[in-house]
JSON list of C-alpha atoms in Angstrom, two decimals:
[
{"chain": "A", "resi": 1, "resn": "UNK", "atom": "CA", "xyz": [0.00, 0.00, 0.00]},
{"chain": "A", "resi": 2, "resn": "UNK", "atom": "CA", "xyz": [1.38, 3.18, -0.93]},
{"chain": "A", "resi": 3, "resn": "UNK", "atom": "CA", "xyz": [0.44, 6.85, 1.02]},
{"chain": "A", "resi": 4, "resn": "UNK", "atom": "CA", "xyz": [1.84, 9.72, -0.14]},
{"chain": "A", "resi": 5, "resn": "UNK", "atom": "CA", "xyz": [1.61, 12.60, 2.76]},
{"chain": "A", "resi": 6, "resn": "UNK", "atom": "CA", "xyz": [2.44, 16.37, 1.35]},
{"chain": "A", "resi": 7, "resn": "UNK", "atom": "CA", "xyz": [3.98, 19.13, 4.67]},
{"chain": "A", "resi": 8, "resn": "UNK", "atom": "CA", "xyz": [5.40, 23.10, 4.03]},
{"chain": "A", "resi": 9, "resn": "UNK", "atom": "CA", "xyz": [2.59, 24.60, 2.31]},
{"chain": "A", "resi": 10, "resn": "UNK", "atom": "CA", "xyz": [1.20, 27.70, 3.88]},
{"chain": "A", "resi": 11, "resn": "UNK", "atom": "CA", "xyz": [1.07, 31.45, 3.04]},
{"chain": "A", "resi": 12, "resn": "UNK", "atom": "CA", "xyz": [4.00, 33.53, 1.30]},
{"chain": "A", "resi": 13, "resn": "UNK", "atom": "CA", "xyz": [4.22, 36.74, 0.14]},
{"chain": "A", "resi": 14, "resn": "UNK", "atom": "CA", "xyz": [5.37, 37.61, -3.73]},
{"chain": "A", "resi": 15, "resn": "UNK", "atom": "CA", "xyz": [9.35, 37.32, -3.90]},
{"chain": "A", "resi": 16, "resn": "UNK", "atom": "CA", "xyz": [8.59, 34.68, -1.07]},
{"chain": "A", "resi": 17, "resn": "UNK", "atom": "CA", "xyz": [9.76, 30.56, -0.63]},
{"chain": "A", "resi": 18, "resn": "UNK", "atom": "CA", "xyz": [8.08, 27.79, 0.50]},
{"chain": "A", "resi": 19, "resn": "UNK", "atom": "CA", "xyz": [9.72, 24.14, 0.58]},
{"chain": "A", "resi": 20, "resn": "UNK", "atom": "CA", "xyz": [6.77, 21.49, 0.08]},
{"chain": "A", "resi": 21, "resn": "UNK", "atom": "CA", "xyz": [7.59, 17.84, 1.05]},
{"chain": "A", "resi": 22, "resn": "UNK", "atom": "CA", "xyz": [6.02, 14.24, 0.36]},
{"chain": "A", "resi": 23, "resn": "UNK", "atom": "CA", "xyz": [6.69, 11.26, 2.28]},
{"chain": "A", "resi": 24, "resn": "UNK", "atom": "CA", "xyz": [5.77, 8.52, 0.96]},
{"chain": "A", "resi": 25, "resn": "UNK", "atom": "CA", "xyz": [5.55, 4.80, 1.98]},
{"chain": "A", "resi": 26, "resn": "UNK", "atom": "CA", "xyz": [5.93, 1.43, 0.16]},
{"chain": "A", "resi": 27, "resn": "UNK", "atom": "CA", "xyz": [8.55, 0.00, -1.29]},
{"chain": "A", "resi": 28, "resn": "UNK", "atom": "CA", "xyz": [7.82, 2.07, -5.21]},
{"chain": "A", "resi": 29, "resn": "UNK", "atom": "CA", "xyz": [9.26, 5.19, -4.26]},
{"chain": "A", "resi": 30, "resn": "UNK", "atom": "CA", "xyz": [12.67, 4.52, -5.49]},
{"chain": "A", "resi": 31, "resn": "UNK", "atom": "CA", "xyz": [11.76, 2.80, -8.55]},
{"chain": "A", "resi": 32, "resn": "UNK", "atom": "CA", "xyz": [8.95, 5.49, -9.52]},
{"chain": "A", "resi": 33, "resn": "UNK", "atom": "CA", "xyz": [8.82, 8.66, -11.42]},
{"chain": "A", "resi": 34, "resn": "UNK", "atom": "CA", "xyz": [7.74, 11.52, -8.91]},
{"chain": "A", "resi": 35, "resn": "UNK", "atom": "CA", "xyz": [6.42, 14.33, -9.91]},
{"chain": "A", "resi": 36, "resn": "UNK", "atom": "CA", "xyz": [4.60, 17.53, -8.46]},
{"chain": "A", "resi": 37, "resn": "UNK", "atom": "CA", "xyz": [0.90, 18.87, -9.90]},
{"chain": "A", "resi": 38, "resn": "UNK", "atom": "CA", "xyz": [-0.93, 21.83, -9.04]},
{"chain": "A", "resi": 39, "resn": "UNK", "atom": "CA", "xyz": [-4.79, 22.34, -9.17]},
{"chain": "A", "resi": 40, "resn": "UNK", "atom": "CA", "xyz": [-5.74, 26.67, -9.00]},
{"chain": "A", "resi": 41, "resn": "UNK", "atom": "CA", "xyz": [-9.90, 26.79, -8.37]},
{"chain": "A", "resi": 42, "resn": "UNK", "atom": "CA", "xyz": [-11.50, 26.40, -11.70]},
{"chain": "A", "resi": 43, "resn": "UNK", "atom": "CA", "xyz": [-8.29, 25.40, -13.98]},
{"chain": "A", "resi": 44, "resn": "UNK", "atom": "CA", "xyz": [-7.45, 21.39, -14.59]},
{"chain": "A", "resi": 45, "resn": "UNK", "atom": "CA", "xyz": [-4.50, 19.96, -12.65]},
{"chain": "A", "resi": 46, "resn": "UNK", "atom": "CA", "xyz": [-0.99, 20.43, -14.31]},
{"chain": "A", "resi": 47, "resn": "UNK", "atom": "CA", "xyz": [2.44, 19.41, -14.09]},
{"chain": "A", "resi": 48, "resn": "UNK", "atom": "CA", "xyz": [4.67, 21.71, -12.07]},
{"chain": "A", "resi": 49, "resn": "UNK", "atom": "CA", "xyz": [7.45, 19.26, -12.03]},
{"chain": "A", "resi": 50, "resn": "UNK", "atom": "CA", "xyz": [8.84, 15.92, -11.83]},
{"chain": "A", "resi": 51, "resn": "UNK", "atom": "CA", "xyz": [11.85, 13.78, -11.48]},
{"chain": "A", "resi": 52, "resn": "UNK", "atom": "CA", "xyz": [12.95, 10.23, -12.16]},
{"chain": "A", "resi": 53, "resn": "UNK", "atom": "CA", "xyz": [14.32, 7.37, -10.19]},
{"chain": "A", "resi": 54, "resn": "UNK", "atom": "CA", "xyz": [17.60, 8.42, -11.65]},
{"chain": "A", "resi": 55, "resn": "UNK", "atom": "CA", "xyz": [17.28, 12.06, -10.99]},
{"chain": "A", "resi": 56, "resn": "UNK", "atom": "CA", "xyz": [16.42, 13.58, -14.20]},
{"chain": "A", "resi": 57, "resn": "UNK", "atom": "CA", "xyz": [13.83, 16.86, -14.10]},
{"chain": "A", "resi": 58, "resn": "UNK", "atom": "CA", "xyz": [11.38, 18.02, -15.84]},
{"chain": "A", "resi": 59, "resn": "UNK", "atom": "CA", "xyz": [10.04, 21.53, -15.08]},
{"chain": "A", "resi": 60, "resn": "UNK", "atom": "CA", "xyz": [6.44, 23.32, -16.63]},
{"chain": "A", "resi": 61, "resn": "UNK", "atom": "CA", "xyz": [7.99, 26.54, -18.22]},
{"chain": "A", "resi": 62, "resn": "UNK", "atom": "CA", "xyz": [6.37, 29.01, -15.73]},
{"chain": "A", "resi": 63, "resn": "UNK", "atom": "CA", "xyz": [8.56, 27.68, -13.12]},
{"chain": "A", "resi": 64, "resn": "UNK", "atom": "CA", "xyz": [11.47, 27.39, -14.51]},
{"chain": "A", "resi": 65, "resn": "UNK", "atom": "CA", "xyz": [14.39, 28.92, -12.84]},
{"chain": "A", "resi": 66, "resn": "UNK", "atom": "CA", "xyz": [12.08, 29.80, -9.86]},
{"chain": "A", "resi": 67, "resn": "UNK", "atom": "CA", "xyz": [10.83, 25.68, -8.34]},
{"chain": "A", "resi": 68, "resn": "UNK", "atom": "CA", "xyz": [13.50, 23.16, -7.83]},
{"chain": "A", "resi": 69, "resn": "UNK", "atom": "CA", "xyz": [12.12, 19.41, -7.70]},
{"chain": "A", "resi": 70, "resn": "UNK", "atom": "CA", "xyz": [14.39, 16.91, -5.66]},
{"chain": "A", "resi": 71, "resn": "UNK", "atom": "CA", "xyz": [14.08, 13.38, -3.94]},
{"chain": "A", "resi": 72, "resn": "UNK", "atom": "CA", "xyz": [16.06, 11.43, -1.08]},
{"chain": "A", "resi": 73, "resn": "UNK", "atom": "CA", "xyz": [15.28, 7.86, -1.93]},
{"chain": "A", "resi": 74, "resn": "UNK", "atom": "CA", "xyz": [17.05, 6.69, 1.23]},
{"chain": "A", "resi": 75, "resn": "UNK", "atom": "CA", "xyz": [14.08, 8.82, 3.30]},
{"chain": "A", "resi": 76, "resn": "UNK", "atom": "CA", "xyz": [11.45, 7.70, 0.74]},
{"chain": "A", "resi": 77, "resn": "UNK", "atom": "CA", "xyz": [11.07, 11.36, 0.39]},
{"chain": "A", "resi": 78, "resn": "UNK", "atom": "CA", "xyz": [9.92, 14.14, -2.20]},
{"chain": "A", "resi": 79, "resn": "UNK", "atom": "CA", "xyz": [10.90, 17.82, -2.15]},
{"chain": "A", "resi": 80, "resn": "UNK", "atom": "CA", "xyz": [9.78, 20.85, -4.22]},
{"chain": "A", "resi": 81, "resn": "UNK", "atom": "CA", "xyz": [11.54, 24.51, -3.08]},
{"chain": "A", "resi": 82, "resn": "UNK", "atom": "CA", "xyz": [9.87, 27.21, -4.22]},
{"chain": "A", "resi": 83, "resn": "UNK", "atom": "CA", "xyz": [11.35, 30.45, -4.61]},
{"chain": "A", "resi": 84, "resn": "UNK", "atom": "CA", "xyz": [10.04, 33.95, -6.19]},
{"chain": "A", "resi": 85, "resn": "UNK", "atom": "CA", "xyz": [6.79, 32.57, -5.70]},
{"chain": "A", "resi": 86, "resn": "UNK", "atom": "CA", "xyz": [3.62, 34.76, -7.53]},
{"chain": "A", "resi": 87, "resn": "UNK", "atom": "CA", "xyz": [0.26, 35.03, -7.03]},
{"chain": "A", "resi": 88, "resn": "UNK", "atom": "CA", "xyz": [-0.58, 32.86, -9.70]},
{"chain": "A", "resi": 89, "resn": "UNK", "atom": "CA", "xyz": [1.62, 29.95, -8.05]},
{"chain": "A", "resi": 90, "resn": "UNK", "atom": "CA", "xyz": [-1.75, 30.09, -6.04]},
{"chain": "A", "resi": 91, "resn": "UNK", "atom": "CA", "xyz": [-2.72, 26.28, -6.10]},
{"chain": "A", "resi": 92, "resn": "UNK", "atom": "CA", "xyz": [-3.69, 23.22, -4.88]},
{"chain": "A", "resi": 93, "resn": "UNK", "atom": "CA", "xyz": [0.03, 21.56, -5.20]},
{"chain": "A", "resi": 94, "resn": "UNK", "atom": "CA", "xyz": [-0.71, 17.26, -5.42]},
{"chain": "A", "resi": 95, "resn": "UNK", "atom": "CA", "xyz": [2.39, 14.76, -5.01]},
{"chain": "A", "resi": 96, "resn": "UNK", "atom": "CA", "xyz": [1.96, 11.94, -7.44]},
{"chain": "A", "resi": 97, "resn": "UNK", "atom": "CA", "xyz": [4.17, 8.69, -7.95]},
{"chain": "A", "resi": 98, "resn": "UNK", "atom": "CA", "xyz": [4.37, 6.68, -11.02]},
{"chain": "A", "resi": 99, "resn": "UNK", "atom": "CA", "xyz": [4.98, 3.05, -10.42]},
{"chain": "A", "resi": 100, "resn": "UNK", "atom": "CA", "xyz": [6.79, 0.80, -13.24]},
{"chain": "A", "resi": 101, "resn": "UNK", "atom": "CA", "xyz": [3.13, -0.14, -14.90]},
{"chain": "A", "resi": 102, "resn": "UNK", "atom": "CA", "xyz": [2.46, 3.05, -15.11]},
{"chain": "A", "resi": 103, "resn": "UNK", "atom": "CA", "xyz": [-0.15, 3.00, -12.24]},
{"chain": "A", "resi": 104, "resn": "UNK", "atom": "CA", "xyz": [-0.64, 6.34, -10.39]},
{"chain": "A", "resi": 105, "resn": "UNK", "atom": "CA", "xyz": [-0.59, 7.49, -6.79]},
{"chain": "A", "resi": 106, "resn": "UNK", "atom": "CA", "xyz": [-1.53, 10.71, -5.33]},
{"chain": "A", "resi": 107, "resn": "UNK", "atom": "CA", "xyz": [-1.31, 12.89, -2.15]},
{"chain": "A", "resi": 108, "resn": "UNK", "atom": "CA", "xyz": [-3.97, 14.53, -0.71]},
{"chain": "A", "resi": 109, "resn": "UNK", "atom": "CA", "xyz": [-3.22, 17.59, -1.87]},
{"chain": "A", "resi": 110, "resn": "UNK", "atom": "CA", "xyz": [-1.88, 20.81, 0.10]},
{"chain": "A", "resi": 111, "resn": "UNK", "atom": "CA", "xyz": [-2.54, 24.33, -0.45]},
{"chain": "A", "resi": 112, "resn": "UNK", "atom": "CA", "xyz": [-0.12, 26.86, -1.20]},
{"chain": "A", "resi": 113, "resn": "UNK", "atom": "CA", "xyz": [-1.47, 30.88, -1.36]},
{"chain": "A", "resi": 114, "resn": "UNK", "atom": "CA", "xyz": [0.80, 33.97, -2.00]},
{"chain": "A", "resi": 115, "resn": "UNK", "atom": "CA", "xyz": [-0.27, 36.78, -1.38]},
{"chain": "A", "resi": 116, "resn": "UNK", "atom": "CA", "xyz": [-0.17, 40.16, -3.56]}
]
């Protein structure tokens, strides 16, 4: 059974960081692509970012240079540091594994706001 449990979201102000984590248990994390989505209210859920099993990152372009994605297999762990955060990072922001068949896990979601 695999849980994925999302920490560090909050309020930030524009220019501001927050550092979002996702523990996750099982025995998938290190062999699974892990990735970060975000949900805003009315707007479908997109990719911010993801990384996989062998470290290799993939970033949506309007975070680029601004979100860094990052995992520590040994802690079954998944990081996302966001920096220069804007009011439209506003989100829902979802931790998701993908498991070797392609199956799909997901966090319950956190909310991340910065304010204006």
């Amino acid at each position: 059974q695999v849980q994925l449990v999302e920490s560090g979201g909050g309020l930030a102000q524009t220019g501001g960081s927050l550092r979002l984590s996702c523990a996750a248990s099982g025995n998938i994390f290190n062999f699974a692509v892990a990735g970060w989505y975000r949900q805003a209210p009315g707007k479908q859920r997109d990719l911010v970012a993801d990384i996989t099993s062998g470290g290799s990152t993939n970033y949506a372009d309007s975070v680029k240079g601004r979100f860094t994605i990052s995992r520590d297999n040994a802690k079954n762990t998944l990081y996302l540091q966001m920096n220069s955060l804007k009011p439209e990072d506003t989100a829902v922001y979802y931790c998701n594994l993908e498991d070797p068949w392609r199956y799909d896990y997901w966090g319950q979601g956190i909310q991340v706001t910065v304010s204006s």
